[in-house]
XYZ file of C-alpha atoms in Angstrom:
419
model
C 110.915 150.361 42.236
C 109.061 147.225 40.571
C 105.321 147.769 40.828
C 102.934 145.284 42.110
C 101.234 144.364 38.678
C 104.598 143.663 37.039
C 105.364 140.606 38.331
C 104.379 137.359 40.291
C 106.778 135.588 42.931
C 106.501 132.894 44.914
C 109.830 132.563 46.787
C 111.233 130.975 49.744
C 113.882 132.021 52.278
C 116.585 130.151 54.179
C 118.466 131.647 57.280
C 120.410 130.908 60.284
C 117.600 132.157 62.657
C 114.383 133.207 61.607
C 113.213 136.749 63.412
C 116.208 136.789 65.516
C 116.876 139.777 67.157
C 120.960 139.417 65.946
C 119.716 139.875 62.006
C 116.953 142.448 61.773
C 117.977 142.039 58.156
C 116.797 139.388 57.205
C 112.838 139.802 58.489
C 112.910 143.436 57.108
C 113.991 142.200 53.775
C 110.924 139.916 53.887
C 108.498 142.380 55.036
C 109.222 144.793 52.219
C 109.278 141.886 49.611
C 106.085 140.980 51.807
C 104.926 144.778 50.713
C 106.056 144.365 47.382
C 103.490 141.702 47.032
C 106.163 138.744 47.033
C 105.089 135.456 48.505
C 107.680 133.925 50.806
C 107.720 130.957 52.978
C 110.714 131.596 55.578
C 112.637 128.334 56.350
C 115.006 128.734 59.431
C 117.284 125.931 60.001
C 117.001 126.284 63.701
C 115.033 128.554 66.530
C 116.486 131.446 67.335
C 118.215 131.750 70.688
C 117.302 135.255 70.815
C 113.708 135.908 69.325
C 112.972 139.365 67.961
C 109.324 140.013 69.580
C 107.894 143.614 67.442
C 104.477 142.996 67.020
C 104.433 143.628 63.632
C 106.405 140.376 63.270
C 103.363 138.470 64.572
C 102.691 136.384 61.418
C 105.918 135.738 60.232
C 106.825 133.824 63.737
C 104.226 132.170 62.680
C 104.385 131.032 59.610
C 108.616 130.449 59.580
C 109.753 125.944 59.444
C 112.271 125.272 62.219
C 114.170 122.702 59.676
C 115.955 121.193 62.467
C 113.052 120.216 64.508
C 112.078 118.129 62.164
C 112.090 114.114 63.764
C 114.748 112.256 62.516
C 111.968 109.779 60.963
C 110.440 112.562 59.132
C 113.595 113.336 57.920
C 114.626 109.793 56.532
C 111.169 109.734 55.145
C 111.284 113.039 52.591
C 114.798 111.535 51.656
C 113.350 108.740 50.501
C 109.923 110.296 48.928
C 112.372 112.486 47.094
C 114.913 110.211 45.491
C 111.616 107.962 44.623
C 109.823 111.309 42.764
C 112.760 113.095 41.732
C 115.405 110.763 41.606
C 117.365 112.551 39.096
C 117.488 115.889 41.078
C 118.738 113.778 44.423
C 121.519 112.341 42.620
C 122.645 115.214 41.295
C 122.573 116.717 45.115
C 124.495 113.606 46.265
C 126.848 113.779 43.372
C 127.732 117.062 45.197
C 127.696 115.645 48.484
C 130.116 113.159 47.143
C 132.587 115.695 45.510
C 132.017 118.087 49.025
C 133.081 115.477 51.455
C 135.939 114.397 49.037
C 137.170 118.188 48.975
C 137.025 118.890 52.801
C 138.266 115.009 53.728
C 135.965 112.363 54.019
C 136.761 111.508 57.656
C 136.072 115.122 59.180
C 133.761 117.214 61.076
C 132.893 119.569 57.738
C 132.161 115.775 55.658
C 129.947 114.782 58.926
C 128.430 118.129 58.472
C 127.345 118.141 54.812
C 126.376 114.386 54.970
C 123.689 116.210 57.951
C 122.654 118.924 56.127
C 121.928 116.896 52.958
C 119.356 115.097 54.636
C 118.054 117.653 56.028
C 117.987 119.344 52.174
C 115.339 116.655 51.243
C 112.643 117.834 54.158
C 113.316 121.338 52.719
C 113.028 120.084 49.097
C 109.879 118.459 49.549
C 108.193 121.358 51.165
C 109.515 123.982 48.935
C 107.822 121.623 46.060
C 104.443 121.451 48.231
C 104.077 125.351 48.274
C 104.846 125.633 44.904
C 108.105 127.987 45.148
C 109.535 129.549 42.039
C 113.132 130.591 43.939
C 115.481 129.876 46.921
C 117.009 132.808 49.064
C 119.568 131.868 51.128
C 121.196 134.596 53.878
C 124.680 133.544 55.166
C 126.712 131.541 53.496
C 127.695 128.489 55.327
C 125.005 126.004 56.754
C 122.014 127.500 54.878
C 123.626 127.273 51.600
C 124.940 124.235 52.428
C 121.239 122.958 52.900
C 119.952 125.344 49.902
C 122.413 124.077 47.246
C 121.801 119.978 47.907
C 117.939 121.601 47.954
C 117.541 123.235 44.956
C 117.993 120.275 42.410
C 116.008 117.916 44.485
C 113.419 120.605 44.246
C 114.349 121.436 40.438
C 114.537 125.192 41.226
C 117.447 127.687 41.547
C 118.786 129.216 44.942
C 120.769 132.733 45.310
C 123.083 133.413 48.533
C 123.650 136.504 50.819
C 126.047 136.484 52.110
C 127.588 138.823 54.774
C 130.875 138.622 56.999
C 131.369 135.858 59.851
C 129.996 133.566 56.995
C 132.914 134.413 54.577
C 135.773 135.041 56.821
C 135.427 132.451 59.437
C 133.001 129.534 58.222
C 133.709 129.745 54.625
C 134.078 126.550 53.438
C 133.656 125.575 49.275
C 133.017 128.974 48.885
C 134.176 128.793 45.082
C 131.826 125.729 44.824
C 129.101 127.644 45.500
C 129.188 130.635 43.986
C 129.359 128.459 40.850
C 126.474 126.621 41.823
C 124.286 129.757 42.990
C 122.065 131.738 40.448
C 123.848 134.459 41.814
C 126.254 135.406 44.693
C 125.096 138.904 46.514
C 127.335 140.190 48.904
C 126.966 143.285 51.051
C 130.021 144.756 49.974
C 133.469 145.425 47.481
C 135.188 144.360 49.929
C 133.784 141.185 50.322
C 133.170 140.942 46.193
C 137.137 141.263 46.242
C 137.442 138.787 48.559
C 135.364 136.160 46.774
C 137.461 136.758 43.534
C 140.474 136.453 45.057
C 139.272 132.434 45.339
C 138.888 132.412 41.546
C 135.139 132.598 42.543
C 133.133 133.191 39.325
C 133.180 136.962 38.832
C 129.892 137.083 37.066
C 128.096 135.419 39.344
C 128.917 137.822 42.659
C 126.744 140.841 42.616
C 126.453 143.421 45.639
C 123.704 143.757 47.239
C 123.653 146.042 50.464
C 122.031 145.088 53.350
C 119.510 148.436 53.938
C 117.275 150.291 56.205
C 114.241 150.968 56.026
C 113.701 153.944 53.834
C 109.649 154.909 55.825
C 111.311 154.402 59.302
C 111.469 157.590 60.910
C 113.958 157.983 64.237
C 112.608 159.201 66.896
C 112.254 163.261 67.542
C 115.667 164.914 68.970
C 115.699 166.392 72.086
C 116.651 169.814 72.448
C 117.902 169.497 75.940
C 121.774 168.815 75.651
C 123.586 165.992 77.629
C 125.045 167.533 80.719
C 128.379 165.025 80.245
C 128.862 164.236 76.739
C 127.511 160.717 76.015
C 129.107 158.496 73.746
C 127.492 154.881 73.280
C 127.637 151.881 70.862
C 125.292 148.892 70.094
C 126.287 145.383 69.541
C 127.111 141.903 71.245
C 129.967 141.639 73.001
C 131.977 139.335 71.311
C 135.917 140.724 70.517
C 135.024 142.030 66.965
C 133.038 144.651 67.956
C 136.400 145.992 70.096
C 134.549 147.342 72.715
C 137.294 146.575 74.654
C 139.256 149.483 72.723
C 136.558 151.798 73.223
C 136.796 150.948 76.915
C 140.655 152.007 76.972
C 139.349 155.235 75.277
C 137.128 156.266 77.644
C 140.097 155.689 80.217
C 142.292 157.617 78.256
C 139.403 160.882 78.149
C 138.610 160.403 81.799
C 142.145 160.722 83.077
C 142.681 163.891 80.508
C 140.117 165.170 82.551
C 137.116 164.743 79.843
C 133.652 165.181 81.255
C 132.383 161.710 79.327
C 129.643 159.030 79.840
C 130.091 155.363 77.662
C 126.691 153.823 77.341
C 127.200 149.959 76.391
C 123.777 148.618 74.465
C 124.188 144.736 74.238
C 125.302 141.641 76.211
C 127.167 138.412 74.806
C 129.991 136.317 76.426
C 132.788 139.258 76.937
C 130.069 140.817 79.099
C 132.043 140.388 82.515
C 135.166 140.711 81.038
C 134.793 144.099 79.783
C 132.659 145.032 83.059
C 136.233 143.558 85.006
C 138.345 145.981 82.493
C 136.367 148.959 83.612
C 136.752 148.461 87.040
C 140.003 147.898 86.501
C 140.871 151.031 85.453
C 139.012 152.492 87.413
C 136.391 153.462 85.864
C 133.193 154.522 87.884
C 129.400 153.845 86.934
C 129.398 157.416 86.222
C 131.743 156.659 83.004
C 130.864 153.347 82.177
C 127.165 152.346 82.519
C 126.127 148.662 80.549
C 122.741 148.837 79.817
C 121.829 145.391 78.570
C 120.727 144.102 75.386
C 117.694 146.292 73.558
C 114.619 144.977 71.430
C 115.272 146.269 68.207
C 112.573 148.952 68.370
C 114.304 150.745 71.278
C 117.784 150.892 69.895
C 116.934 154.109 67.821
C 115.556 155.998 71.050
C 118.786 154.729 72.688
C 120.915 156.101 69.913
C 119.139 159.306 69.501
C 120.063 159.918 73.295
C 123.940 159.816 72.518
C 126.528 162.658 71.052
C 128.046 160.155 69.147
C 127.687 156.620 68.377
C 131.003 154.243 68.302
C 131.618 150.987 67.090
C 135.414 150.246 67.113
C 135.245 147.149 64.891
C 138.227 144.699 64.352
C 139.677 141.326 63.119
C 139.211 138.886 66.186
C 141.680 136.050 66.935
C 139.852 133.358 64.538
C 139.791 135.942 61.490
C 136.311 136.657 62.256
C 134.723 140.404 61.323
C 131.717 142.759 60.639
C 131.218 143.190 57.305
C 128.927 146.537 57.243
C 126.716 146.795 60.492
C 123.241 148.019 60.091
C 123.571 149.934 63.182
C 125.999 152.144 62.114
C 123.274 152.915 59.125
C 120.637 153.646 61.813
C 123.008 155.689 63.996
C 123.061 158.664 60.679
C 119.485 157.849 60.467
C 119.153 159.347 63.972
C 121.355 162.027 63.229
C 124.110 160.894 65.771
C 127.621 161.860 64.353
C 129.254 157.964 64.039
C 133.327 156.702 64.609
C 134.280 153.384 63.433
C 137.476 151.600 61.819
C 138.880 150.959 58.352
C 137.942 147.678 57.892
C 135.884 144.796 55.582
C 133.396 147.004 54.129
C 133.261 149.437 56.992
C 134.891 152.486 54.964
C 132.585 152.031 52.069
C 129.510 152.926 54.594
C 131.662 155.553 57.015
C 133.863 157.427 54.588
C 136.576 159.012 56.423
C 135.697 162.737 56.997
C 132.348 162.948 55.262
C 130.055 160.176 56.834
C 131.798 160.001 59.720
C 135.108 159.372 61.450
C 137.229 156.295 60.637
C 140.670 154.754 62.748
C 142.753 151.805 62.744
C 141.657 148.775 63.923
C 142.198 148.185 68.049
C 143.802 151.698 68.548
C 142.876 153.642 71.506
C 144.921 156.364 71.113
C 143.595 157.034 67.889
C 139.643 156.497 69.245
C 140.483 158.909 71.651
C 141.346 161.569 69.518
C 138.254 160.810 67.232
C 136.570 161.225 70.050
C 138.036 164.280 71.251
C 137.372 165.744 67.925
C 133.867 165.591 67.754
C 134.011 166.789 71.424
C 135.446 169.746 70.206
C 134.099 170.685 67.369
C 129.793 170.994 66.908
C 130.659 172.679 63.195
C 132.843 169.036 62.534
C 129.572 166.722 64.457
C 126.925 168.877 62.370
C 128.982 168.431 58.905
C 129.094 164.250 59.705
C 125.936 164.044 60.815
C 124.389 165.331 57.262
C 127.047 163.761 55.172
C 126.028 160.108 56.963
C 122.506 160.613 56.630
C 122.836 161.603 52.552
C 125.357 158.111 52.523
C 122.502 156.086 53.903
C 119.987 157.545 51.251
C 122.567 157.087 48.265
C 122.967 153.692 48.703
C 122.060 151.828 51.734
C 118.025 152.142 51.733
C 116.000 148.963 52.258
C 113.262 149.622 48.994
C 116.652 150.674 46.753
C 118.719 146.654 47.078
C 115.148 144.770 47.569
C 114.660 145.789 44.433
C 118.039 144.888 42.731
C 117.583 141.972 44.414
C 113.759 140.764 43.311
C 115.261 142.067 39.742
C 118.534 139.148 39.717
C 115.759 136.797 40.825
C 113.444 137.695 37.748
C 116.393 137.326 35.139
C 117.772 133.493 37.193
C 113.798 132.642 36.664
C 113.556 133.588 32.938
C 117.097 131.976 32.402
C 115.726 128.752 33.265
C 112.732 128.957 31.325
C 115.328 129.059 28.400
């Protein structure tokens, strides 16, 4: 790990949502940096709609720019300040505006888009020049880095991307653009690294970083009293890509084999009644489906640590959306919970089939069943997953471990410059 006295950033950070409760992420990745002894000014393009509230996030609510709430005035204002003081930087950012628009059709919703975000870009510019920042960090890869690359040269700095999964397979427009523009491209996976080269994105620009946990968080003590039924749960929204739907059919399928099985849903979203209607139903009683609402982040590991095994049945949903590698999955071998999910994106790379953890298809109950049914079955099989997920986490997905690949691509895109 880099020590303290080796180095001195000042570096700033763009996201969707700044702490939302969605991308723990993101605010943990500051707060080690923050540890580190890296100063960064969070920029969040708008309020989050669900605001993570741990106390130990106290300052950084504080201290995080809400781009968008920014008047309109303002806005015009720093557009002009900047083309007046660093007119050579804005017109390279509207040169790019110019080639955008022409590339996604200049009489479209994405051209509308960019022409917003640009102008936004300038309030962001001129601030990022106030405090003095070395370094743009971007997480996500569509409006942020939209913002962050028409930034950067108004500000005369450099700006790296994160990007992660909805933002690549759904939203991701001029993707090859700006991966050529970006310091450097992290992703979270190979999967996703594959994906960008498959554009003809520039190879030696994409780098992987992981997306970690925290390597001093400690999940909370076991108890040694065993689940009467055994409990099987997941955490997530409840959108169609987390295929909770699929896990629903599962339990069905368990149930009427005569199982003795509890499903404990953490999360809400917009499939919330559906999947409470698909329950019913079947048939399916409180007593083997119970939706527990959405958790603060601090109580999901008690939650998990209460299960026999934690599922997340991921798949491709009907606008090509999916996860890329979900942190709770990390957090579930963390807690020692034996964990089932689906070969897909960068899902396998995480859960390897028989040695972190079970893998199926994509949107197969039959399969989850007998996942399920095997870990049911068998405490030698749970007890062999449970230490071969929590030595997978270690390895390679620990918060300190791609924090500090990351602050080390910064420190070589600063001292490239300087050249």
């Amino acid at each position: 790990m880099p020590d303290k006295a080796d180095f001195s950033l000042r570096i700033a950070y763009l996201s969707p949502e700044i702490p939302a409760l969605s991308a723990t992420f993101v605010y943990n990745e500051i707060l080690e940096l923050n540890k580190l002894g890296v100063e960064v000014k969070p920029f969040s393009v708008h309020r989050p709609g669900h605001l993570a509230t741990e106390t130990t996030l106290s300052q950084l609510r504080n201290n995080v720019v809400h781009l968008y709430e920014t008047a309109k005035f303002q806005v015009l204002s720093d557009n002009l300040l900047m083309l007046l003081t660093r007119p050579s930087g804005y017109l390279q950012a509207a040169g790019r505006l110019i080639s955008d628009v022409l590339n996604q059709g200049l009489i479209s919703r994405s051209a509308l888009g960019l022409g917003y975000r640009f102008f936004y870009a300038a309030t962001l510019a001129k601030q990022l020049r106030r405090d003095k920042i070395q370094h743009l960090h971007v997480h996500f890869a569509h409006i942020p880095t939209d913002i962050a690359m028409y930034a950067a040269p108004m500000a005369g700095i450099g700006f790296s991307v994160q990007a992660h999964a909805n933002d690549l397979f759904e939203r991701g427009w001029l993707l090859k653009q700006k991966v050529a523009r970006s310091a450097f491209f992290a992703t979270i996976s190979e999967f996703n690294q594959r994906f960008l080269e498959d554009l003809n994105a520039d190879s030696q620009k994409i780098k992987i970083v992981r997306c970690g946990v925290d390597q001093g968080w400690q999940p909370p003590a076991k108890s040694t009293q065993k689940n009467e039924i055994f409990t099987i749960g997941t955490v997530g929204r409840l959108v169609e890509k987390k295929g909770i739907d699929t896990l629903i059919d599962a339990i069905c399928k368990l149930v009427k084999d005569g199982r003795k099985a509890c499903l404990k849903i953490a999360g809400n979203g917009p499939l919330e009644s559906a999947l409470k209607n698909q329950a019913v139903s079947l048939g399916l009683t409180d007593e083997s489906v119970q939706f527990v609402g959405a958790l603060p982040h601090d109580q999901v590991a008690e939650f998990i640590s209460g299960l026999d095994v934690f599922v997340l049945p991921c798949k491709k949903d009907r606008n090509g959306d999916m996860d890329g590698i979900p942190v709770v999955l990390m957090e579930a071998m963390l807690c020692q919970i034996p964990v089932i999910s689906t070969e897909l994106s960068g899902i396998p790379e995480l859960v390897v089939n028989n040695i972190s953890g079970l893998t199926i298809s994509p949107d197969d109950d039959i399969e989850l069943a007998k996942a399920i049914s095997q870990l049911m079955d068998s405490p030698d099989t749970r007890f062999r997953l449970v230490s071969g997920g929590k030595q997978r986490v270690e390895d390679e997905f620990l918060l300190n471990k791609n924090v500090a690949k990351l602050i080390k691509l910064i420190q070589i895109s600063l001292n490239s410059r300087k050249k």
